[in-house]
Coordinates of C-alpha atoms in Angstrom, one line a residue:
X1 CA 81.4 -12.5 41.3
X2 CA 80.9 -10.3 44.3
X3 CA 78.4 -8.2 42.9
X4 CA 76.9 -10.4 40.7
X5 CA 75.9 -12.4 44.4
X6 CA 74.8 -8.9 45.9
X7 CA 72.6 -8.0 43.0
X8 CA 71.0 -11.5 43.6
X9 CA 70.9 -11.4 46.8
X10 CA 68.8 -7.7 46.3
X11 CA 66.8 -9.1 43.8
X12 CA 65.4 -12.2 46.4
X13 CA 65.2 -10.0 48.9
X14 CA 62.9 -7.0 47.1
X15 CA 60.9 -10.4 45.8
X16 CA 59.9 -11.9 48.7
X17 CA 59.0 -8.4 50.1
X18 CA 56.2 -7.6 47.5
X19 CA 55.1 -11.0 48.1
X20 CA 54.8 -10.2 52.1
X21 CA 51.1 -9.2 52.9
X22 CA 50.3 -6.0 54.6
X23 CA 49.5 -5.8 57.5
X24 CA 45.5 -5.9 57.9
X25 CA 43.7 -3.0 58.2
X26 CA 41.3 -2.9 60.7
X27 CA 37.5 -2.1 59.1
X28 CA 36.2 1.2 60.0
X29 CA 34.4 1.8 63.3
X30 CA 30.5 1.9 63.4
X31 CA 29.5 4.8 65.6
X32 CA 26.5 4.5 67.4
X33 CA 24.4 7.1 69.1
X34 CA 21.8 6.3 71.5
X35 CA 19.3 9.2 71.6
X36 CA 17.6 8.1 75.2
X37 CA 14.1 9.6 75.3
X38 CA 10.9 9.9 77.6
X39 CA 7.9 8.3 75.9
X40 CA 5.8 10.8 74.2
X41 CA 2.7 8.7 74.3
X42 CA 3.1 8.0 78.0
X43 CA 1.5 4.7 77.6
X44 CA 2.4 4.3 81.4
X45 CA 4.0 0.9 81.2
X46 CA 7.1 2.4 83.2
X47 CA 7.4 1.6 87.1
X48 CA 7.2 5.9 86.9
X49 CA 6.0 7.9 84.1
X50 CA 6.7 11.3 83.2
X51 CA 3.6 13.1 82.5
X52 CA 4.0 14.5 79.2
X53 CA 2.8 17.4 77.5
X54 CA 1.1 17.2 74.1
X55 CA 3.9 16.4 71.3
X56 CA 1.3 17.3 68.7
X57 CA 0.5 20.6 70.1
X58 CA 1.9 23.2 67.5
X59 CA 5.1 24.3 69.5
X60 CA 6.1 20.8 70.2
X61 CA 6.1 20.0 66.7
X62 CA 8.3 22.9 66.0
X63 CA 11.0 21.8 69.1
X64 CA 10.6 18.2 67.3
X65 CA 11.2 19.7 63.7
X66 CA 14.0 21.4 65.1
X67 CA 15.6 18.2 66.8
X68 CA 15.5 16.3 63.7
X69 CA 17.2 18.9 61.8
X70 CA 20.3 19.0 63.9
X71 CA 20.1 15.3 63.9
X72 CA 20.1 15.0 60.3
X73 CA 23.4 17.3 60.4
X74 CA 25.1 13.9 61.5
X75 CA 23.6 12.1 58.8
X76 CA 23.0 8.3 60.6
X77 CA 22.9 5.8 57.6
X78 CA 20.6 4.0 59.5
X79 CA 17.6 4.5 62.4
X80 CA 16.7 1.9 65.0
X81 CA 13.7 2.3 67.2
X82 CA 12.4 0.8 69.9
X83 CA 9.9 -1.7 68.3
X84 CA 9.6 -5.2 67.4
X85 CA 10.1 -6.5 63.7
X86 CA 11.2 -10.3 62.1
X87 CA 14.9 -10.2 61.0
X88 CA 16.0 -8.4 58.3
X89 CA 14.8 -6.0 61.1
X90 CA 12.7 -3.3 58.6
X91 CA 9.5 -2.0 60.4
X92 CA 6.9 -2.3 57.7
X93 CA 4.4 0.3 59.5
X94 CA 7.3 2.7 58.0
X95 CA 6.8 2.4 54.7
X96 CA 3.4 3.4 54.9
X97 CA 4.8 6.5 56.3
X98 CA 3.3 10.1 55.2
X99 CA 3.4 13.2 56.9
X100 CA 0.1 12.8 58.3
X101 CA 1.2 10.8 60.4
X102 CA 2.8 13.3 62.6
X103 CA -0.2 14.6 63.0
X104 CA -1.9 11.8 64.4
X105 CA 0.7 9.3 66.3
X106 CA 2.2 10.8 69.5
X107 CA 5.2 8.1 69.8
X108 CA 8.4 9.0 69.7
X109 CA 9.6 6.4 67.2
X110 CA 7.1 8.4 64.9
X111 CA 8.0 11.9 65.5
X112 CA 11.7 11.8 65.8
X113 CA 12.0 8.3 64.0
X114 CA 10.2 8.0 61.0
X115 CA 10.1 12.2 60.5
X116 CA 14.1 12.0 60.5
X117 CA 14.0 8.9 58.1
X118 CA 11.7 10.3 55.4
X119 CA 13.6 13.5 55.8
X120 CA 17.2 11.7 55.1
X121 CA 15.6 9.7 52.3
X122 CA 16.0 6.5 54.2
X123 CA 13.9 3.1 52.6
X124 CA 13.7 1.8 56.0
X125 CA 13.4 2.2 59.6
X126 CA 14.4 -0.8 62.0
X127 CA 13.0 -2.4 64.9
X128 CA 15.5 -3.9 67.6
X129 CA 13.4 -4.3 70.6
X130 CA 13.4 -7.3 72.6
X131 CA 10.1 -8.8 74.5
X132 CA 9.0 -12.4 75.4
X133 CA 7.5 -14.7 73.2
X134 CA 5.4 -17.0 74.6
X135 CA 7.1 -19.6 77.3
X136 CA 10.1 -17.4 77.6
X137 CA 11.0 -15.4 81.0
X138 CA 9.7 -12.1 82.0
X139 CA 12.5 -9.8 80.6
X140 CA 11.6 -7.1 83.6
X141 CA 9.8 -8.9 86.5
X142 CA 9.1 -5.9 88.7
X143 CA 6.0 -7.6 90.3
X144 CA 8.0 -10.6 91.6
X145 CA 10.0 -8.2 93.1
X146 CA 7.5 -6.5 95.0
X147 CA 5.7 -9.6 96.0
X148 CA 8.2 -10.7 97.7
X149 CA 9.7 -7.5 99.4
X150 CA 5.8 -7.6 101.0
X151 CA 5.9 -11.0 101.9
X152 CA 9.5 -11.0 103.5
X153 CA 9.6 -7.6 105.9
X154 CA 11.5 -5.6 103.3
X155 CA 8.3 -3.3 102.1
X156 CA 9.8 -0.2 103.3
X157 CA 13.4 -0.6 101.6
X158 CA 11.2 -1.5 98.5
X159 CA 8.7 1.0 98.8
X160 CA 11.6 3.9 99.4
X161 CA 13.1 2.8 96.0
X162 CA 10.0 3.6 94.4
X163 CA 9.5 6.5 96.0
X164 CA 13.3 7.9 94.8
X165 CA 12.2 6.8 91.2
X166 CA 8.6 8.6 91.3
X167 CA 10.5 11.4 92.3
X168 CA 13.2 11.5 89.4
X169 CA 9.8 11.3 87.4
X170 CA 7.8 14.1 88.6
X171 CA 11.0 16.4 88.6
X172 CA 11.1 15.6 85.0
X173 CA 7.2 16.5 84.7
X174 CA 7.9 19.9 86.3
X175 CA 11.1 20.3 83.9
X176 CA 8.7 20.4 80.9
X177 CA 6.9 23.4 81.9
X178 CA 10.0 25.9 81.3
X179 CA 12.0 23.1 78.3
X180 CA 11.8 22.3 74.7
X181 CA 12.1 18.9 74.1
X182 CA 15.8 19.4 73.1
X183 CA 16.2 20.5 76.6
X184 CA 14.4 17.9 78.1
X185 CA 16.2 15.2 76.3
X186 CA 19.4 16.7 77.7
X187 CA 19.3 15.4 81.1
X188 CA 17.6 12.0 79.7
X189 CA 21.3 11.6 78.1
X190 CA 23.4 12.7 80.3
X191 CA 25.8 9.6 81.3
X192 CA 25.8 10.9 85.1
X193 CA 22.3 10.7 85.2
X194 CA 22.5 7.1 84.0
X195 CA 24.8 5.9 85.6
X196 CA 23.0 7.4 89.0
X197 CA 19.4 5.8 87.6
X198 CA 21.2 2.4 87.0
X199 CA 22.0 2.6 90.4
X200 CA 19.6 3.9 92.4
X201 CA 17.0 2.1 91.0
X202 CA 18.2 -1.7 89.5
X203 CA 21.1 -1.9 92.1
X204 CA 19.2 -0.7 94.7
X205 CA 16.6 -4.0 93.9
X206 CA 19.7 -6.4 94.6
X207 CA 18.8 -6.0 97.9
X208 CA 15.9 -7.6 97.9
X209 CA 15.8 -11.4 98.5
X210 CA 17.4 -13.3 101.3
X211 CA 20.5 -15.4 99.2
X212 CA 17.9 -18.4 98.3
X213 CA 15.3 -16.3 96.7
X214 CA 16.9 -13.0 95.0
X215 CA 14.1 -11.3 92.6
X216 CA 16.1 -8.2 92.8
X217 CA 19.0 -9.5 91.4
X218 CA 16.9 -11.8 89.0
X219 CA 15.4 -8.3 87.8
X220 CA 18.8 -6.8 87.1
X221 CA 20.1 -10.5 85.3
X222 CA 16.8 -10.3 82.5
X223 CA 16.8 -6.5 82.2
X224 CA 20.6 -7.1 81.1
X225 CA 19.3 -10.0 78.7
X226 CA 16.7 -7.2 77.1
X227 CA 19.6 -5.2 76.2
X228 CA 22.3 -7.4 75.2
X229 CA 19.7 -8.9 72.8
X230 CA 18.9 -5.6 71.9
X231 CA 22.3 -4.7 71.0
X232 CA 23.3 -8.4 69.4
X233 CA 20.2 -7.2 66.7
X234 CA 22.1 -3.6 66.2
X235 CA 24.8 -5.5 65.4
X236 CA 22.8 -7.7 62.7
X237 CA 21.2 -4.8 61.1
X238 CA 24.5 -2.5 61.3
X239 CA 27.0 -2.4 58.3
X240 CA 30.8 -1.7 59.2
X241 CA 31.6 1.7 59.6
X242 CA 27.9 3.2 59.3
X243 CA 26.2 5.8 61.7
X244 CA 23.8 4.5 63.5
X245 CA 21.3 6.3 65.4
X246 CA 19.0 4.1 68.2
X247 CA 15.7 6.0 69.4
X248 CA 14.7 4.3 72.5
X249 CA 13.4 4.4 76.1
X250 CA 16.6 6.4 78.4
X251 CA 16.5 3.2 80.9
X252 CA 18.2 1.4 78.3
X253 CA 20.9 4.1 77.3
X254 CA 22.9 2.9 80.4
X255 CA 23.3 -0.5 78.8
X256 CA 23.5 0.3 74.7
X257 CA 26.4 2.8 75.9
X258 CA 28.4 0.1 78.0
X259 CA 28.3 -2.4 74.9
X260 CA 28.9 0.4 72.4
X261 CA 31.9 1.3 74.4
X262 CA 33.5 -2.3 75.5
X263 CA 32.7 -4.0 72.0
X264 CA 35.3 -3.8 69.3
X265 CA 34.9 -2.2 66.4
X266 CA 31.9 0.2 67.7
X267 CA 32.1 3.6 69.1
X268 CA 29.6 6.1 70.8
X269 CA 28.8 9.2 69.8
X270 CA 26.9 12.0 72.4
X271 CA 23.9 13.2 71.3
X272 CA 24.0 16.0 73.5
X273 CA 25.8 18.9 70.9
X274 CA 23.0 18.1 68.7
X275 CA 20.5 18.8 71.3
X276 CA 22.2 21.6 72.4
X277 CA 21.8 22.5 68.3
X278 CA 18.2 22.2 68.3
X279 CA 17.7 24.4 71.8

């Protein structure tokens, strides 16, 4: 009777076990890697811009060739650039893409972008920038703040901001001389250069206002809208546990990092041993 009980009660037991579901497992991290660039067509709609040597000249497209072959080495399922497009997202200049192109169109979401996508095979190229439609806020009001740091005494704590920024550009105009682009792009991704940019420049502007009226800080509140748009598209366009690689503008690496880092299921990846690749 005894055993008859304990063989029952072994039988339940292993029973209601298989019927127990597993723990969940946790879906595979996207990793994301924000390649932070100068603009190769220096359309000079930066409050500094880096004068840039010629991208098509025939040495540049050999540094650029170079860069998208160590990038291809991480194999990103899918590029983001830094230009507009209706949700699903897809850029529909790409798929008119031929190498002639590179030839012709100095923009770095050409040259890196849509070279490293046709090179991978890739059907699409996406666009997750962020600007205001008509009736909605200026997302980086840099005039408001200036009009009123020369309306309200505080031109020359405004004007040495700027002059700190146009200085971090024309160092990186000099740096061009004697770098590849590879090199270049280095010290656009470093993090400690971010992080110092994010706050020399944007923090600096919180300064600016008098506790009624604060443009500076009004600046830093829509530049952080930009970006968290920015991102909230990544996420829309990004597929659980892809590679993502983003092409964009280094003043928003600062941000695309921080949410990469503090969001779940997303994780960074440096760009920087590729670069070092391509040297």
């Amino acid at each position: 009777m005894r055993v008859a009980l304990m063989t029952w009660l072994m039988t339940v037991s292993t029973a209601v076990a298989a019927q127990t579901p597993a723990d969940p497992v946790d879906p595979p991290a996207t990793e994301v890697m924000v390649l932070g660039t100068y603009h190769f067509a220096n359309p000079g709609r930066d409050v500094a811009n880096v004068d840039v040597d010629d991208v098509l000249a025939p040495e540049r497209q050999e540094e650029i060739a170079a860069l998208t072959d160590a990038l291809a080495t991480w194999a990103p399922d899918r590029i983001l650039i830094e230009s507009q497009a209706p949700a699903p997202f897809a850029v529909a200049d790409y798929r008119d893409f031929t190498p002639d192109m590179l030839a012709e169109r100095r923009n770095e979401s050409v040259q890196i972008g849509y070279r490293l996508a046709a090179q991978l095979g890739h059907d699409d190229v996406y666009g997750f920038d962020e600007q205001p439609a008509d009736g909605e806020p200026d997302y980086f009001p840099y005039s408001t703040v200036s009009d009123y740091a020369a309306a309200n005494g505080q031109e020359a704590e405004f004007g040495a901001i700027s002059e700190r920024v146009q200085s971090y550009a024309n160092r990186l105009s000099a740096d061009q001389q004697d770098k590849t682009i590879a090199q270049s792009l280095m010290i656009h991704n470093d993090p400690a250069v971010a992080t110092a940019a994010q706050g020399d420049f944007y923090y600096s502007l919180l300064a600016i206002g008098d506790g009624e009226a604060q443009p500076g800080a009004d600046l830093n509140a829509m530049y952080y809208l930009r970006n968290a748009k920015m991102f909230a598209k990544l996420g829309l366009i990004a597929q659980s546990g892809e590679r993502i690689l983003v092409i964009v503008g280094s003043g928003h690496k600062f941000w695309l990092d921080h949410f990469t880092d503090v969001s779940a299921g997303y994780r960074s990846v440096d760009p920087r041993p590729y670069l070092e690749t391509a040297e």
